[in-house]
Amino acid sequence: MTWDWEFAWEALPVVLDGLLVTFQATVLGSIVAYALGLVFALMRRSPIRVVSTATWLLIEFIRSTPLLVQLFFLFFVLPGFGVTLSPLVAGVIGLGLHYACYTAEVYRAGIEGVPPGQWEAATALSLPRSRTWSGIILPQAIPRVLPALGNYTISMFKETPLLFAIGLPDIVGEAFEFASLNFRYVEPITIAGILFLLLSYPSSLIVRYLERRFGLTH
């Protein structure tokens, strides 16, 4: 099958519409993942054993089940319990919760990487616990984990096509729908793939720069 430039130009605006939805899901999902991941990391360090154990079990359960199954549960199963979510909301919650369980471990590693002397100094100065975390520990831990968080954002971006399974018109969904209507798949799917590459590769270069910037690679 030959490449049809006229059809490709017709498909491009449709695919770009889907790209906006993909960006929206990725950005919102990342915000949820970063915030919730930090909460999970702090709960894992809770002195209350029930809290830390329950958080660990939740993280392991979510990490051990496929993201697609979790999306199906949010979108198709929850309505049976009276909770109905739109495709975008279900997608953002699914992506955010799934990746929060990975970012939680990243945060935990960053926190544990803070020198013990910093904790001892805060204790010696009788700083409140909230001040110790906000003013000493997290400002040192978070820069260490930025490259890893960036990698997870890129992974999330590349997994957004799974949202098409719950009816969200993302970049791949729009490309597939347009291709199905015209019985021609080469151009729309290829354009979607090229856009993924053009966005993912520069992002990976930025992550590598952050790794070098914070001395995480040699």
PDB file of C-alpha atoms in Angstrom:
ATOM      1  CA  MET A   1       0.000   0.000   0.000  1.00  0.00           C
ATOM      2  CA  THR A   2       1.446   3.382  -1.000  1.00  0.00           C
ATOM      3  CA  TRP A   3       1.542   6.410   1.238  1.00  0.00           C
ATOM      4  CA  ASP A   4      -1.231   8.915   0.495  1.00  0.00           C
ATOM      5  CA  TRP A   5      -0.104  12.406   1.483  1.00  0.00           C
ATOM      6  CA  GLU A   6      -3.544  13.923   0.904  1.00  0.00           C
ATOM      7  CA  PHE A   7      -5.142  11.428   3.285  1.00  0.00           C
ATOM      8  CA  ALA A   8      -2.295  11.946   5.779  1.00  0.00           C
ATOM      9  CA  TRP A   9      -3.003  15.693   5.884  1.00  0.00           C
ATOM     10  CA  GLU A  10      -6.680  14.935   6.463  1.00  0.00           C
ATOM     11  CA  ALA A  11      -5.806  12.617   9.341  1.00  0.00           C
ATOM     12  CA  LEU A  12      -3.317  14.962  11.017  1.00  0.00           C
ATOM     13  CA  PRO A  13      -5.836  17.378  12.682  1.00  0.00           C
ATOM     14  CA  VAL A  14      -7.826  14.435  14.034  1.00  0.00           C
ATOM     15  CA  VAL A  15      -4.711  12.807  15.486  1.00  0.00           C
ATOM     16  CA  LEU A  16      -3.613  16.134  16.986  1.00  0.00           C
ATOM     17  CA  ASP A  17      -7.005  16.403  18.739  1.00  0.00           C
ATOM     18  CA  GLY A  18      -6.265  13.050  20.319  1.00  0.00           C
ATOM     19  CA  LEU A  19      -2.785  14.255  21.272  1.00  0.00           C
ATOM     20  CA  LEU A  20      -4.327  17.044  23.357  1.00  0.00           C
ATOM     21  CA  VAL A  21      -6.353  14.464  25.267  1.00  0.00           C
ATOM     22  CA  THR A  22      -3.217  12.350  25.732  1.00  0.00           C
ATOM     23  CA  PHE A  23      -1.362  15.370  27.120  1.00  0.00           C
ATOM     24  CA  GLN A  24      -4.235  16.151  29.445  1.00  0.00           C
ATOM     25  CA  ALA A  25      -4.377  12.604  30.803  1.00  0.00           C
ATOM     26  CA  THR A  26      -0.587  12.466  31.200  1.00  0.00           C
ATOM     27  CA  VAL A  27      -0.262  15.808  32.987  1.00  0.00           C
ATOM     28  CA  LEU A  28      -3.177  15.210  35.345  1.00  0.00           C
ATOM     29  CA  GLY A  29      -2.133  11.608  35.935  1.00  0.00           C
ATOM     30  CA  SER A  30       1.420  12.745  36.741  1.00  0.00           C
ATOM     31  CA  ILE A  31       0.169  15.289  39.268  1.00  0.00           C
ATOM     32  CA  VAL A  32      -1.882  12.600  40.997  1.00  0.00           C
ATOM     33  CA  ALA A  33       1.029  10.140  40.888  1.00  0.00           C
ATOM     34  CA  TYR A  34       3.558  12.618  42.295  1.00  0.00           C
ATOM     35  CA  ALA A  35       1.308  13.855  45.099  1.00  0.00           C
ATOM     36  CA  LEU A  36      -0.160  10.494  46.059  1.00  0.00           C
ATOM     37  CA  GLY A  37       3.215   8.790  45.728  1.00  0.00           C
ATOM     38  CA  LEU A  38       4.686  11.171  48.305  1.00  0.00           C
ATOM     39  CA  VAL A  39       1.767  10.490  50.632  1.00  0.00           C
ATOM     40  CA  PHE A  40       2.293   6.744  50.240  1.00  0.00           C
ATOM     41  CA  ALA A  41       6.019   7.125  50.914  1.00  0.00           C
ATOM     42  CA  LEU A  42       5.365   9.025  54.134  1.00  0.00           C
ATOM     43  CA  MET A  43       2.724   6.490  55.189  1.00  0.00           C
ATOM     44  CA  ARG A  44       5.241   3.688  54.608  1.00  0.00           C
ATOM     45  CA  ARG A  45       7.479   5.420  57.151  1.00  0.00           C
ATOM     46  CA  SER A  46       4.684   5.864  59.673  1.00  0.00           C
ATOM     47  CA  PRO A  47       5.533   4.672  63.194  1.00  0.00           C
ATOM     48  CA  ILE A  48       2.024   3.240  63.345  1.00  0.00           C
ATOM     49  CA  ARG A  49       2.535  -0.320  62.173  1.00  0.00           C
ATOM     50  CA  VAL A  50      -1.024  -0.765  60.902  1.00  0.00           C
ATOM     51  CA  VAL A  51      -0.671   2.273  58.620  1.00  0.00           C
ATOM     52  CA  SER A  52       2.722   1.286  57.220  1.00  0.00           C
ATOM     53  CA  THR A  53       1.683  -2.347  56.666  1.00  0.00           C
ATOM     54  CA  ALA A  54      -1.637  -1.434  55.027  1.00  0.00           C
ATOM     55  CA  THR A  55       0.148   1.012  52.717  1.00  0.00           C
ATOM     56  CA  TRP A  56       2.730  -1.625  51.778  1.00  0.00           C
ATOM     57  CA  LEU A  57      -0.021  -4.146  50.982  1.00  0.00           C
ATOM     58  CA  LEU A  58      -1.879  -1.612  48.827  1.00  0.00           C
ATOM     59  CA  ILE A  59       1.275  -0.697  46.907  1.00  0.00           C
ATOM     60  CA  GLU A  60       2.198  -4.328  46.296  1.00  0.00           C
ATOM     61  CA  PHE A  61      -1.343  -5.197  45.200  1.00  0.00           C
ATOM     62  CA  ILE A  62      -1.544  -2.371  42.667  1.00  0.00           C
ATOM     63  CA  ARG A  63       1.961  -3.005  41.343  1.00  0.00           C
ATOM     64  CA  SER A  64       1.156  -6.701  40.925  1.00  0.00           C
ATOM     65  CA  THR A  65      -1.959  -6.178  38.805  1.00  0.00           C
ATOM     66  CA  PRO A  66      -2.101  -4.841  35.216  1.00  0.00           C
ATOM     67  CA  LEU A  67      -3.002  -1.221  34.633  1.00  0.00           C
ATOM     68  CA  LEU A  68      -5.639  -2.256  32.091  1.00  0.00           C
ATOM     69  CA  VAL A  69      -7.456  -4.360  34.696  1.00  0.00           C
ATOM     70  CA  GLN A  70      -7.416  -1.418  37.094  1.00  0.00           C
ATOM     71  CA  LEU A  71      -8.881   0.857  34.411  1.00  0.00           C
ATOM     72  CA  PHE A  72     -11.631  -1.658  33.685  1.00  0.00           C
ATOM     73  CA  PHE A  73     -12.434  -1.852  37.400  1.00  0.00           C
ATOM     74  CA  LEU A  74     -12.716   1.930  37.725  1.00  0.00           C
ATOM     75  CA  PHE A  75     -14.795   2.406  34.602  1.00  0.00           C
ATOM     76  CA  PHE A  76     -16.912  -0.757  34.331  1.00  0.00           C
ATOM     77  CA  VAL A  77     -17.106  -2.211  37.850  1.00  0.00           C
ATOM     78  CA  LEU A  78     -17.507   0.862  40.069  1.00  0.00           C
ATOM     79  CA  PRO A  79     -20.831   1.875  38.404  1.00  0.00           C
ATOM     80  CA  GLY A  80     -22.234  -1.330  39.893  1.00  0.00           C
ATOM     81  CA  PHE A  81     -21.537   0.200  43.315  1.00  0.00           C
ATOM     82  CA  GLY A  82     -23.075   3.529  42.384  1.00  0.00           C
ATOM     83  CA  VAL A  83     -19.846   5.296  41.373  1.00  0.00           C
ATOM     84  CA  THR A  84     -19.807   6.390  37.740  1.00  0.00           C
ATOM     85  CA  LEU A  85     -16.704   8.058  36.315  1.00  0.00           C
ATOM     86  CA  SER A  86     -16.144   9.667  32.944  1.00  0.00           C
ATOM     87  CA  PRO A  87     -13.439   8.079  30.760  1.00  0.00           C
ATOM     88  CA  LEU A  88     -11.039  10.961  31.465  1.00  0.00           C
ATOM     89  CA  VAL A  89     -11.564  10.892  35.229  1.00  0.00           C
ATOM     90  CA  ALA A  90     -11.263   7.110  35.359  1.00  0.00           C
ATOM     91  CA  GLY A  91      -8.144   7.288  33.203  1.00  0.00           C
ATOM     92  CA  VAL A  92      -6.480   9.975  35.317  1.00  0.00           C
ATOM     93  CA  ILE A  93      -7.277   8.149  38.562  1.00  0.00           C
ATOM     94  CA  GLY A  94      -6.116   4.841  37.111  1.00  0.00           C
ATOM     95  CA  LEU A  95      -2.844   6.226  35.774  1.00  0.00           C
ATOM     96  CA  GLY A  96      -2.231   8.324  38.867  1.00  0.00           C
ATOM     97  CA  LEU A  97      -2.919   5.556  41.369  1.00  0.00           C
ATOM     98  CA  HIS A  98      -0.938   2.969  39.409  1.00  0.00           C
ATOM     99  CA  TYR A  99       2.143   5.132  39.041  1.00  0.00           C
ATOM    100  CA  ALA A 100       1.855   6.526  42.565  1.00  0.00           C
ATOM    101  CA  CYS A 101       2.800   3.062  43.781  1.00  0.00           C
ATOM    102  CA  TYR A 102       6.021   3.291  41.799  1.00  0.00           C
ATOM    103  CA  THR A 103       6.822   6.902  42.649  1.00  0.00           C
ATOM    104  CA  ALA A 104       6.272   6.043  46.323  1.00  0.00           C
ATOM    105  CA  GLU A 105       9.280   3.728  46.180  1.00  0.00           C
ATOM    106  CA  VAL A 106      11.261   6.409  44.358  1.00  0.00           C
ATOM    107  CA  TYR A 107      10.436   8.958  47.059  1.00  0.00           C
ATOM    108  CA  ARG A 108      11.296   6.432  49.754  1.00  0.00           C
ATOM    109  CA  ALA A 109      14.710   5.823  48.203  1.00  0.00           C
ATOM    110  CA  GLY A 110      15.322   9.572  48.022  1.00  0.00           C
ATOM    111  CA  ILE A 111      14.326  10.061  51.651  1.00  0.00           C
ATOM    112  CA  GLU A 112      16.539   7.211  52.806  1.00  0.00           C
ATOM    113  CA  GLY A 113      19.385   8.772  50.813  1.00  0.00           C
ATOM    114  CA  VAL A 114      19.400  11.865  53.022  1.00  0.00           C
ATOM    115  CA  PRO A 115      22.450  11.643  55.326  1.00  0.00           C
ATOM    116  CA  PRO A 116      21.594  10.528  58.891  1.00  0.00           C
ATOM    117  CA  GLY A 117      23.347  13.627  60.209  1.00  0.00           C
ATOM    118  CA  GLN A 118      20.540  15.772  58.808  1.00  0.00           C
ATOM    119  CA  TRP A 119      17.997  13.901  60.912  1.00  0.00           C
ATOM    120  CA  GLU A 120      20.246  14.120  63.969  1.00  0.00           C
ATOM    121  CA  ALA A 121      20.754  17.849  63.501  1.00  0.00           C
ATOM    122  CA  ALA A 122      17.005  18.435  63.269  1.00  0.00           C
ATOM    123  CA  THR A 123      16.496  16.420  66.449  1.00  0.00           C
ATOM    124  CA  ALA A 124      19.260  18.300  68.240  1.00  0.00           C
ATOM    125  CA  LEU A 125      17.648  21.610  67.289  1.00  0.00           C
ATOM    126  CA  SER A 126      14.257  20.322  68.513  1.00  0.00           C
ATOM    127  CA  LEU A 127      12.644  21.209  65.207  1.00  0.00           C
ATOM    128  CA  PRO A 128       8.974  20.255  64.812  1.00  0.00           C
ATOM    129  CA  ARG A 129       8.418  17.154  62.696  1.00  0.00           C
ATOM    130  CA  SER A 130       6.606  19.157  60.002  1.00  0.00           C
ATOM    131  CA  ARG A 131       9.515  21.617  59.801  1.00  0.00           C
ATOM    132  CA  THR A 132      12.033  18.792  59.618  1.00  0.00           C
ATOM    133  CA  TRP A 133      10.251  17.293  56.620  1.00  0.00           C
ATOM    134  CA  SER A 134       9.386  20.503  54.768  1.00  0.00           C
ATOM    135  CA  GLY A 135      12.582  22.427  55.453  1.00  0.00           C
ATOM    136  CA  ILE A 136      15.308  19.787  55.589  1.00  0.00           C
ATOM    137  CA  ILE A 137      14.447  16.297  54.367  1.00  0.00           C
ATOM    138  CA  LEU A 138      12.207  16.801  51.325  1.00  0.00           C
ATOM    139  CA  PRO A 139      14.260  19.666  49.787  1.00  0.00           C
ATOM    140  CA  GLN A 140      17.215  17.273  49.738  1.00  0.00           C
ATOM    141  CA  ALA A 141      15.321  14.126  48.760  1.00  0.00           C
ATOM    142  CA  ILE A 142      13.142  15.383  45.911  1.00  0.00           C
ATOM    143  CA  PRO A 143      15.934  16.684  43.603  1.00  0.00           C
ATOM    144  CA  ARG A 144      17.538  13.241  43.826  1.00  0.00           C
ATOM    145  CA  VAL A 145      14.425  11.548  42.484  1.00  0.00           C
ATOM    146  CA  LEU A 146      13.505  13.983  39.684  1.00  0.00           C
ATOM    147  CA  PRO A 147      15.092  11.839  36.925  1.00  0.00           C
ATOM    148  CA  ALA A 148      13.207   8.749  38.076  1.00  0.00           C
ATOM    149  CA  LEU A 149       9.942  10.712  38.237  1.00  0.00           C
ATOM    150  CA  GLY A 150      10.630  11.957  34.721  1.00  0.00           C
ATOM    151  CA  ASN A 151      11.083   8.400  33.492  1.00  0.00           C
ATOM    152  CA  TYR A 152       7.757   7.397  34.984  1.00  0.00           C
ATOM    153  CA  THR A 153       6.056  10.362  33.327  1.00  0.00           C
ATOM    154  CA  ILE A 154       7.410   9.225  29.961  1.00  0.00           C
ATOM    155  CA  SER A 155       6.203   5.676  30.672  1.00  0.00           C
ATOM    156  CA  MET A 156       2.777   7.027  31.597  1.00  0.00           C
ATOM    157  CA  PHE A 157       2.649   9.025  28.362  1.00  0.00           C
ATOM    158  CA  LYS A 158       3.371   5.884  26.347  1.00  0.00           C
ATOM    159  CA  GLU A 159       0.709   3.912  28.239  1.00  0.00           C
ATOM    160  CA  THR A 160      -2.120   6.370  27.626  1.00  0.00           C
ATOM    161  CA  PRO A 161      -3.290   4.356  24.569  1.00  0.00           C
ATOM    162  CA  LEU A 162      -4.691   1.885  27.116  1.00  0.00           C
ATOM    163  CA  LEU A 163      -7.313   4.534  27.903  1.00  0.00           C
ATOM    164  CA  PHE A 164      -8.859   3.897  24.508  1.00  0.00           C
ATOM    165  CA  ALA A 165     -10.157   0.653  26.022  1.00  0.00           C
ATOM    166  CA  ILE A 166     -12.462   2.666  28.301  1.00  0.00           C
ATOM    167  CA  GLY A 167     -13.577   5.052  25.563  1.00  0.00           C
ATOM    168  CA  LEU A 168     -11.153   7.955  25.946  1.00  0.00           C
ATOM    169  CA  PRO A 169     -10.349   9.448  22.505  1.00  0.00           C
ATOM    170  CA  ASP A 170      -6.594   9.701  22.977  1.00  0.00           C
ATOM    171  CA  ILE A 171      -4.082   9.983  20.148  1.00  0.00           C
ATOM    172  CA  VAL A 172      -4.190   6.294  19.229  1.00  0.00           C
ATOM    173  CA  GLY A 173      -7.946   6.120  19.710  1.00  0.00           C
ATOM    174  CA  GLU A 174      -8.578   9.042  17.377  1.00  0.00           C
ATOM    175  CA  ALA A 175      -6.146   7.631  14.805  1.00  0.00           C
ATOM    176  CA  PHE A 176      -7.818   4.221  14.923  1.00  0.00           C
ATOM    177  CA  GLU A 177     -11.335   5.665  14.697  1.00  0.00           C
ATOM    178  CA  PHE A 178     -10.421   7.844  11.725  1.00  0.00           C
ATOM    179  CA  ALA A 179      -8.678   4.916  10.043  1.00  0.00           C
ATOM    180  CA  SER A 180     -11.688   2.645  10.621  1.00  0.00           C
ATOM    181  CA  LEU A 181     -14.085   5.128   9.077  1.00  0.00           C
ATOM    182  CA  ASN A 182     -11.939   5.382   5.956  1.00  0.00           C
ATOM    183  CA  PHE A 183     -10.718   1.765   5.825  1.00  0.00           C
ATOM    184  CA  ARG A 184      -7.140   3.007   5.651  1.00  0.00           C
ATOM    185  CA  TYR A 185      -4.797   2.573   8.613  1.00  0.00           C
ATOM    186  CA  VAL A 186      -1.268   3.272   7.404  1.00  0.00           C
ATOM    187  CA  GLU A 187      -1.238   7.047   7.571  1.00  0.00           C
ATOM    188  CA  PRO A 188      -3.194   7.716  10.833  1.00  0.00           C
ATOM    189  CA  ILE A 189      -1.419   5.033  12.869  1.00  0.00           C
ATOM    190  CA  THR A 190       1.982   6.016  11.471  1.00  0.00           C
ATOM    191  CA  ILE A 191       1.381   9.674  12.313  1.00  0.00           C
ATOM    192  CA  ALA A 192       0.404   8.714  15.863  1.00  0.00           C
ATOM    193  CA  GLY A 193       3.571   6.651  16.224  1.00  0.00           C
ATOM    194  CA  ILE A 194       5.772   9.448  14.880  1.00  0.00           C
ATOM    195  CA  LEU A 195       4.212  11.955  17.291  1.00  0.00           C
ATOM    196  CA  PHE A 196       4.900   9.597  20.198  1.00  0.00           C
ATOM    197  CA  LEU A 197       8.527   9.336  19.085  1.00  0.00           C
ATOM    198  CA  LEU A 198       8.948  13.088  18.576  1.00  0.00           C
ATOM    199  CA  LEU A 199       7.675  13.769  22.088  1.00  0.00           C
ATOM    200  CA  SER A 200       9.126  10.829  23.998  1.00  0.00           C
ATOM    201  CA  TYR A 201      12.704  11.012  22.732  1.00  0.00           C
ATOM    202  CA  PRO A 202      13.371  14.687  23.617  1.00  0.00           C
ATOM    203  CA  SER A 203      11.779  14.011  27.013  1.00  0.00           C
ATOM    204  CA  SER A 204      14.190  11.136  27.593  1.00  0.00           C
ATOM    205  CA  LEU A 205      17.097  13.462  26.737  1.00  0.00           C
ATOM    206  CA  ILE A 206      15.868  15.915  29.367  1.00  0.00           C
ATOM    207  CA  VAL A 207      15.745  13.097  31.923  1.00  0.00           C
ATOM    208  CA  ARG A 208      19.306  12.104  31.056  1.00  0.00           C
ATOM    209  CA  TYR A 209      20.386  15.700  31.550  1.00  0.00           C
ATOM    210  CA  LEU A 210      18.762  15.712  34.988  1.00  0.00           C
ATOM    211  CA  GLU A 211      20.587  12.501  35.845  1.00  0.00           C
ATOM    212  CA  ARG A 212      23.908  14.100  34.934  1.00  0.00           C
ATOM    213  CA  ARG A 213      22.944  17.368  36.624  1.00  0.00           C
ATOM    214  CA  PHE A 214      22.300  15.662  39.946  1.00  0.00           C
ATOM    215  CA  GLY A 215      25.257  13.326  39.638  1.00  0.00           C
ATOM    216  CA  LEU A 216      23.225  10.133  39.283  1.00  0.00           C
ATOM    217  CA  THR A 217      25.206   8.823  36.337  1.00  0.00           C
ATOM    218  CA  HIS A 218      28.899   8.760  35.562  1.00  0.00           C
TER     219      HIS A 218
END
